[in-house]
mmCIF file of C-alpha atoms in Angstrom:
data_model
loop_
_atom_site.group_PDB
_atom_site.id
_atom_site.type_symbol
_atom_site.label_atom_id
_atom_site.label_comp_id
_atom_site.label_asym_id
_atom_site.label_seq_id
_atom_site.Cartn_x
_atom_site.Cartn_y
_atom_site.Cartn_z
ATOM 1 C CA UNK A 1 -91.909 -68.700 4.637
ATOM 2 C CA UNK A 2 -91.267 -67.730 1.159
ATOM 3 C CA UNK A 3 -89.171 -69.506 -1.079
ATOM 4 C CA UNK A 4 -88.740 -66.977 -3.907
ATOM 5 C CA UNK A 5 -85.524 -65.996 -3.036
ATOM 6 C CA UNK A 6 -82.933 -64.395 -5.202
ATOM 7 C CA UNK A 7 -79.695 -64.106 -3.475
ATOM 8 C CA UNK A 8 -79.095 -68.355 -1.738
ATOM 9 C CA UNK A 9 -80.737 -71.688 -2.470
ATOM 10 C CA UNK A 10 -84.138 -72.232 -0.345
ATOM 11 C CA UNK A 11 -87.405 -74.877 -0.684
ATOM 12 C CA UNK A 12 -89.675 -75.211 2.279
ATOM 13 C CA UNK A 13 -91.346 -78.439 2.759
ATOM 14 C CA UNK A 14 -93.292 -80.013 5.868
ATOM 15 C CA UNK A 15 -91.799 -78.043 8.027
ATOM 16 C CA UNK A 16 -88.474 -77.457 7.869
ATOM 17 C CA UNK A 17 -87.081 -74.264 6.029
ATOM 18 C CA UNK A 18 -83.507 -76.443 3.712
ATOM 19 C CA UNK A 19 -81.252 -73.821 2.511
ATOM 20 C CA UNK A 20 -77.416 -73.191 1.419
ATOM 21 C CA UNK A 21 -76.058 -70.182 -0.772
ATOM 22 C CA UNK A 22 -75.368 -70.692 -4.440
ATOM 23 C CA UNK A 23 -72.110 -69.943 -5.527
ATOM 24 C CA UNK A 24 -70.794 -73.697 -5.540
ATOM 25 C CA UNK A 25 -68.099 -73.271 -8.635
ATOM 26 C CA UNK A 26 -66.160 -70.202 -5.935
ATOM 27 C CA UNK A 27 -66.862 -71.700 -2.638
ATOM 28 C CA UNK A 28 -69.903 -70.324 -1.662
ATOM 29 C CA UNK A 29 -69.302 -66.346 -1.165
ATOM 30 C CA UNK A 30 -71.422 -63.825 0.579
ATOM 31 C CA UNK A 31 -72.434 -61.208 -1.427
ATOM 32 C CA UNK A 32 -74.072 -57.623 -0.114
ATOM 33 C CA UNK A 33 -76.693 -58.892 -2.241
ATOM 34 C CA UNK A 34 -76.361 -62.056 0.303
ATOM 35 C CA UNK A 35 -76.272 -60.711 3.283
ATOM 36 C CA UNK A 36 -79.316 -58.032 3.146
ATOM 37 C CA UNK A 37 -81.515 -60.717 1.732
ATOM 38 C CA UNK A 38 -80.645 -63.666 4.223
ATOM 39 C CA UNK A 39 -81.477 -60.844 7.038
ATOM 40 C CA UNK A 40 -84.619 -60.428 5.239
ATOM 41 C CA UNK A 41 -85.422 -63.887 4.966
ATOM 42 C CA UNK A 42 -84.245 -64.941 8.999
ATOM 43 C CA UNK A 43 -86.371 -62.031 9.732
ATOM 44 C CA UNK A 44 -89.549 -62.816 8.473
ATOM 45 C CA UNK A 45 -88.861 -65.755 9.882
ATOM 46 C CA UNK A 46 -89.722 -65.607 13.202
ATOM 47 C CA UNK A 47 -93.276 -64.966 11.664
ATOM 48 C CA UNK A 48 -93.751 -68.202 9.214
ATOM 49 C CA UNK A 49 -95.711 -70.367 10.948
ATOM 50 C CA UNK A 50 -94.935 -72.672 8.134
ATOM 51 C CA UNK A 51 -91.841 -73.291 9.310
ATOM 52 C CA UNK A 52 -90.329 -74.827 12.616
ATOM 53 C CA UNK A 53 -87.124 -75.672 11.642
ATOM 54 C CA UNK A 54 -84.101 -74.655 9.683
ATOM 55 C CA UNK A 55 -81.243 -76.426 7.774
ATOM 56 C CA UNK A 56 -78.313 -74.051 6.574
ATOM 57 C CA UNK A 57 -77.104 -76.440 5.010
ATOM 58 C CA UNK A 58 -73.209 -76.696 1.745
ATOM 59 C CA UNK A 59 -73.255 -76.248 -1.752
ATOM 60 C CA UNK A 60 -70.667 -77.928 -3.702
ATOM 61 C CA UNK A 61 -69.168 -80.131 -0.581
ATOM 62 C CA UNK A 62 -67.911 -76.039 1.113
ATOM 63 C CA UNK A 63 -70.046 -74.060 3.209
ATOM 64 C CA UNK A 64 -68.881 -71.714 2.391
ATOM 65 C CA UNK A 65 -65.421 -69.569 2.003
ATOM 66 C CA UNK A 66 -67.102 -65.571 3.693
ATOM 67 C CA UNK A 67 -67.023 -62.358 1.934
ATOM 68 C CA UNK A 68 -66.160 -62.191 -2.135
ATOM 69 C CA UNK A 69 -63.161 -61.018 -2.135
ATOM 70 C CA UNK A 70 -64.218 -59.290 -5.496
ATOM 71 C CA UNK A 71 -67.661 -58.171 -4.659
ATOM 72 C CA UNK A 72 -67.313 -57.415 -0.620
ATOM 73 C CA UNK A 73 -63.348 -56.500 0.444
ATOM 74 C CA UNK A 74 -62.821 -54.871 -2.636
ATOM 75 C CA UNK A 75 -66.090 -52.161 -1.990
ATOM 76 C CA UNK A 76 -65.093 -52.273 1.382
ATOM 77 C CA UNK A 77 -61.615 -50.181 0.690
ATOM 78 C CA UNK A 78 -63.062 -47.183 -1.419
ATOM 79 C CA UNK A 79 -66.048 -46.721 1.758
ATOM 80 C CA UNK A 80 -66.005 -43.529 3.801
ATOM 81 C CA UNK A 81 -66.276 -44.387 7.186
ATOM 82 C CA UNK A 82 -70.193 -43.744 7.230
ATOM 83 C CA UNK A 83 -70.941 -46.231 4.579
ATOM 84 C CA UNK A 84 -68.419 -48.915 6.518
ATOM 85 C CA UNK A 85 -70.179 -48.726 9.549
ATOM 86 C CA UNK A 86 -74.189 -49.172 7.640
ATOM 87 C CA UNK A 87 -72.223 -52.483 6.462
ATOM 88 C CA UNK A 88 -70.665 -53.433 9.300
ATOM 89 C CA UNK A 89 -73.946 -53.388 11.575
ATOM 90 C CA UNK A 90 -75.990 -55.017 8.248
ATOM 91 C CA UNK A 91 -73.962 -57.408 8.376
ATOM 92 C CA UNK A 92 -74.534 -57.997 12.587
ATOM 93 C CA UNK A 93 -78.399 -57.409 11.780
ATOM 94 C CA UNK A 94 -77.598 -60.723 10.026
ATOM 95 C CA UNK A 95 -76.989 -62.659 13.024
ATOM 96 C CA UNK A 96 -78.822 -60.814 14.989
ATOM 97 C CA UNK A 97 -81.753 -61.671 13.183
ATOM 98 C CA UNK A 98 -80.258 -65.660 12.872
ATOM 99 C CA UNK A 99 -80.711 -65.423 16.934
ATOM 100 C CA UNK A 100 -84.497 -64.020 17.619
ATOM 101 C CA UNK A 101 -86.186 -65.760 14.405
ATOM 102 C CA UNK A 102 -87.564 -68.273 16.974
ATOM 103 C CA UNK A 103 -86.895 -71.689 15.242
ATOM 104 C CA UNK A 104 -84.033 -74.106 16.296
ATOM 105 C CA UNK A 105 -81.360 -73.756 12.483
ATOM 106 C CA UNK A 106 -79.505 -76.433 11.876
ATOM 107 C CA UNK A 107 -75.852 -75.629 10.124
ATOM 108 C CA UNK A 108 -74.485 -78.972 8.752
ATOM 109 C CA UNK A 109 -70.288 -77.817 7.036
ATOM 110 C CA UNK A 110 -69.219 -79.401 5.225
ATOM 111 C CA UNK A 111 -65.621 -78.363 3.871
ATOM 112 C CA UNK A 112 -63.960 -74.879 2.971
ATOM 113 C CA UNK A 113 -65.954 -72.558 6.710
ATOM 114 C CA UNK A 114 -64.424 -69.009 6.689
ATOM 115 C CA UNK A 115 -64.632 -66.291 7.690
ATOM 116 C CA UNK A 116 -68.900 -64.974 7.503
ATOM 117 C CA UNK A 117 -69.410 -68.542 7.190
ATOM 118 C CA UNK A 118 -67.720 -69.841 10.234
ATOM 119 C CA UNK A 119 -70.054 -66.862 12.146
ATOM 120 C CA UNK A 120 -73.549 -68.413 9.811
ATOM 121 C CA UNK A 121 -72.429 -71.821 11.828
ATOM 122 C CA UNK A 122 -71.194 -69.641 15.505
ATOM 123 C CA UNK A 123 -74.360 -67.923 15.001
ATOM 124 C CA UNK A 124 -76.706 -71.393 14.408
ATOM 125 C CA UNK A 125 -78.092 -73.373 17.217
ATOM 126 C CA UNK A 126 -76.680 -77.002 15.499
ATOM 127 C CA UNK A 127 -73.860 -77.812 14.695
ATOM 128 C CA UNK A 128 -72.816 -80.900 12.491
ATOM 129 C CA UNK A 129 -69.756 -81.190 10.611
ATOM 130 C CA UNK A 130 -67.800 -83.833 7.825
ATOM 131 C CA UNK A 131 -64.245 -84.722 8.494
ATOM 132 C CA UNK A 132 -62.260 -83.001 6.454
ATOM 133 C CA UNK A 133 -64.839 -79.399 6.872
ATOM 134 C CA UNK A 134 -62.208 -76.238 8.218
ATOM 135 C CA UNK A 135 -63.980 -73.173 10.024
ATOM 136 C CA UNK A 136 -61.348 -70.290 10.446
ATOM 137 C CA UNK A 137 -62.457 -67.683 11.700
ATOM 138 C CA UNK A 138 -59.434 -65.175 9.387
ATOM 139 C CA UNK A 139 -60.465 -61.846 10.218
ATOM 140 C CA UNK A 140 -56.857 -60.967 11.042
ATOM 141 C CA UNK A 141 -55.305 -62.390 8.377
ATOM 142 C CA UNK A 142 -57.020 -59.416 6.125
ATOM 143 C CA UNK A 143 -55.902 -57.224 9.203
ATOM 144 C CA UNK A 144 -59.197 -56.724 10.956
ATOM 145 C CA UNK A 145 -60.034 -56.840 14.537
ATOM 146 C CA UNK A 146 -61.058 -60.700 15.835
ATOM 147 C CA UNK A 147 -64.439 -59.134 17.206
ATOM 148 C CA UNK A 148 -67.167 -59.116 13.761
ATOM 149 C CA UNK A 149 -70.744 -60.204 14.375
ATOM 150 C CA UNK A 150 -70.461 -60.992 17.543
ATOM 151 C CA UNK A 151 -67.629 -63.560 17.200
ATOM 152 C CA UNK A 152 -66.313 -62.115 20.441
ATOM 153 C CA UNK A 153 -69.642 -62.592 22.248
ATOM 154 C CA UNK A 154 -70.192 -65.577 20.667
ATOM 155 C CA UNK A 155 -68.011 -68.346 20.397
ATOM 156 C CA UNK A 156 -66.114 -67.725 23.832
ATOM 157 C CA UNK A 157 -69.700 -69.021 24.886
ATOM 158 C CA UNK A 158 -68.972 -72.207 22.657
ATOM 159 C CA UNK A 159 -65.785 -73.156 23.054
ATOM 160 C CA UNK A 160 -64.509 -71.110 25.647
ATOM 161 C CA UNK A 161 -62.267 -67.776 25.791
ATOM 162 C CA UNK A 162 -59.080 -68.798 25.455
ATOM 163 C CA UNK A 163 -59.167 -71.021 22.297
ATOM 164 C CA UNK A 164 -62.475 -68.195 21.009
ATOM 165 C CA UNK A 165 -58.521 -65.977 21.580
ATOM 166 C CA UNK A 166 -56.930 -68.299 19.607
ATOM 167 C CA UNK A 167 -58.908 -68.435 16.816
ATOM 168 C CA UNK A 168 -60.093 -65.384 16.343
ATOM 169 C CA UNK A 169 -55.829 -64.027 17.181
ATOM 170 C CA UNK A 170 -54.660 -66.621 15.193
ATOM 171 C CA UNK A 171 -56.801 -66.568 12.849
ATOM 172 C CA UNK A 172 -55.854 -69.991 12.296
ATOM 173 C CA UNK A 173 -58.357 -73.545 10.447
ATOM 174 C CA UNK A 174 -60.434 -75.253 13.287
ATOM 175 C CA UNK A 175 -60.865 -79.029 12.451
ATOM 176 C CA UNK A 176 -63.377 -80.974 13.068
ATOM 177 C CA UNK A 177 -61.927 -83.148 15.788
ATOM 178 C CA UNK A 178 -61.698 -79.743 16.944
ATOM 179 C CA UNK A 179 -64.668 -78.060 17.354
ATOM 180 C CA UNK A 180 -66.564 -81.212 18.322
ATOM 181 C CA UNK A 181 -63.924 -81.746 20.974
ATOM 182 C CA UNK A 182 -64.704 -77.919 22.376
ATOM 183 C CA UNK A 183 -67.852 -78.267 21.524
ATOM 184 C CA UNK A 184 -68.659 -76.281 18.559
ATOM 185 C CA UNK A 185 -69.819 -78.747 16.708
ATOM 186 C CA UNK A 186 -72.104 -81.669 17.640
ATOM 187 C CA UNK A 187 -71.563 -84.069 16.502
ATOM 188 C CA UNK A 188 -68.744 -85.275 13.064
ATOM 189 C CA UNK A 189 -70.780 -86.959 10.899
ATOM 190 C CA UNK A 190 -69.102 -89.178 7.247
ATOM 191 C CA UNK A 191 -69.729 -86.560 3.997
ATOM 192 C CA UNK A 192 -72.123 -88.812 2.477
ATOM 193 C CA UNK A 193 -74.839 -89.202 5.253
ATOM 194 C CA UNK A 194 -74.533 -85.315 6.575
ATOM 195 C CA UNK A 195 -77.704 -84.215 4.117
ATOM 196 C CA UNK A 196 -79.440 -87.400 5.697
ATOM 197 C CA UNK A 197 -78.097 -86.219 8.964
ATOM 198 C CA UNK A 198 -79.274 -82.817 9.416
ATOM 199 C CA UNK A 199 -82.432 -83.849 8.010
ATOM 200 C CA UNK A 200 -83.191 -86.235 10.444
ATOM 201 C CA UNK A 201 -82.216 -83.628 12.651
ATOM 202 C CA UNK A 202 -84.701 -81.187 11.551
ATOM 203 C CA UNK A 203 -87.027 -83.504 11.349
ATOM 204 C CA UNK A 204 -87.306 -84.642 14.744
ATOM 205 C CA UNK A 205 -86.613 -80.737 15.245
ATOM 206 C CA UNK A 206 -89.755 -79.754 13.319
ATOM 207 C CA UNK A 207 -92.203 -82.775 14.769
ATOM 208 C CA UNK A 208 -91.651 -81.156 17.852
ATOM 209 C CA UNK A 209 -93.028 -78.550 20.834
ATOM 210 C CA UNK A 210 -92.171 -76.018 18.159
ATOM 211 C CA UNK A 211 -93.764 -72.936 20.166
ATOM 212 C CA UNK A 212 -92.065 -74.049 23.503
ATOM 213 C CA UNK A 213 -89.365 -74.310 21.707
ATOM 214 C CA UNK A 214 -89.339 -71.249 19.907
ATOM 215 C CA UNK A 215 -89.326 -70.614 23.579
ATOM 216 C CA UNK A 216 -86.272 -72.028 24.686
ATOM 217 C CA UNK A 217 -84.535 -70.007 21.759
ATOM 218 C CA UNK A 218 -85.345 -66.595 23.325
ATOM 219 C CA UNK A 219 -84.577 -68.078 27.088
ATOM 220 C CA UNK A 220 -81.004 -69.763 25.135
ATOM 221 C CA UNK A 221 -80.458 -65.660 23.962
ATOM 222 C CA UNK A 222 -81.487 -63.597 26.363
ATOM 223 C CA UNK A 223 -80.495 -65.160 29.291
ATOM 224 C CA UNK A 224 -77.300 -64.395 28.024
ATOM 225 C CA UNK A 225 -77.299 -60.737 29.834
ATOM 226 C CA UNK A 226 -79.078 -62.069 32.928
ATOM 227 C CA UNK A 227 -78.192 -62.700 36.498
ATOM 228 C CA UNK A 228 -79.157 -66.329 37.897
ATOM 229 C CA UNK A 229 -81.842 -64.609 39.833
ATOM 230 C CA UNK A 230 -83.536 -62.689 37.058
ATOM 231 C CA UNK A 231 -83.021 -66.536 34.571
ATOM 232 C CA UNK A 232 -85.488 -68.860 36.902
ATOM 233 C CA UNK A 233 -87.494 -65.809 36.983
ATOM 234 C CA UNK A 234 -86.946 -65.096 32.969
ATOM 235 C CA UNK A 235 -88.227 -69.353 32.878
ATOM 236 C CA UNK A 236 -90.613 -69.537 34.967
ATOM 237 C CA UNK A 237 -92.794 -66.769 33.352
ATOM 238 C CA UNK A 238 -91.309 -68.906 30.375
ATOM 239 C CA UNK A 239 -92.686 -72.670 31.283
ATOM 240 C CA UNK A 240 -96.129 -70.813 32.550
ATOM 241 C CA UNK A 241 -97.019 -70.112 28.964
ATOM 242 C CA UNK A 242 -95.236 -73.375 28.157
ATOM 243 C CA UNK A 243 -97.818 -74.708 30.522
ATOM 244 C CA UNK A 244 -100.711 -73.161 28.726
ATOM 245 C CA UNK A 245 -100.499 -74.531 25.667
ATOM 246 C CA UNK A 246 -102.393 -77.049 24.066
ATOM 247 C CA UNK A 247 -98.925 -79.578 23.571
ATOM 248 C CA UNK A 248 -98.098 -79.758 27.246
ATOM 249 C CA UNK A 249 -101.655 -80.802 27.082
ATOM 250 C CA UNK A 250 -101.039 -83.555 24.125
ATOM 251 C CA UNK A 251 -98.551 -84.253 25.783
ATOM 252 C CA UNK A 252 -99.721 -85.508 28.560
ATOM 253 C CA UNK A 253 -103.583 -87.403 27.536
ATOM 254 C CA UNK A 254 -100.326 -89.384 25.124
ATOM 255 C CA UNK A 255 -98.574 -90.181 27.805
ATOM 256 C CA UNK A 256 -101.624 -91.175 30.552
ATOM 257 C CA UNK A 257 -102.975 -93.518 26.976
ATOM 258 C CA UNK A 258 -98.642 -94.659 26.388
ATOM 259 C CA UNK A 259 -99.004 -93.309 23.923
ATOM 260 C CA UNK A 260 -96.236 -90.979 21.280
ATOM 261 C CA UNK A 261 -97.598 -87.329 21.547
ATOM 262 C CA UNK A 262 -98.555 -85.620 18.298
ATOM 263 C CA UNK A 263 -97.163 -81.695 19.323
ATOM 264 C CA UNK A 264 -98.982 -79.118 16.748
ATOM 265 C CA UNK A 265 -97.172 -76.227 17.689
ATOM 266 C CA UNK A 266 -99.109 -74.716 19.476
#
């Protein structure tokens, strides 16, 4: 997977990609360029055989303050309807790319996590945070609807309809404690342990059965729009495919030999 990106930080090592926004002096706002490059990177990730997990990390004590006021918000006020729709579709394509990238994404949230930054955390598979983080879907505070980049579809599925409605109508910050109690965050860790905890979680995933994890992520997304009957049939097909994989056979033989399986992702 390429790491030669221009508008965010990226390293790839031993099956784990670590990315972060690169403007810590301004709490890591997104720009038109970083939106587009992240979208394209996550699209390409679907085909990357050297990455099994992603850590989306903070930088300089903050995750992301959302869309840049000067580079995005200002120009949006001068765009035509056609231009605005092109922009909103592009930002939504980032979420679709994250959901469909085939690799588990871990958001390590510290400090400010607002607007589109909160959406990126929401679109991740797992989220861990620090005690003082503040996560805000603050679109209505700039005169916009809370239905941005899939928030009205995805956030209620994570924390429930009423809690999502509160955050999207009020635009208030969700504390780390609330986020953990509501199921948005999987874990709260000390600030100085965030990187270590995120890397350890990514390592466990990257060392697991990569193809099977891809299938899990795919089904988690696709089953939103299925009936129970359709979901059960889809899972039967997905699991039958995984049962033909070599990792399934490796796990069986390791169990028989009383050894720990070493998965290779096929």
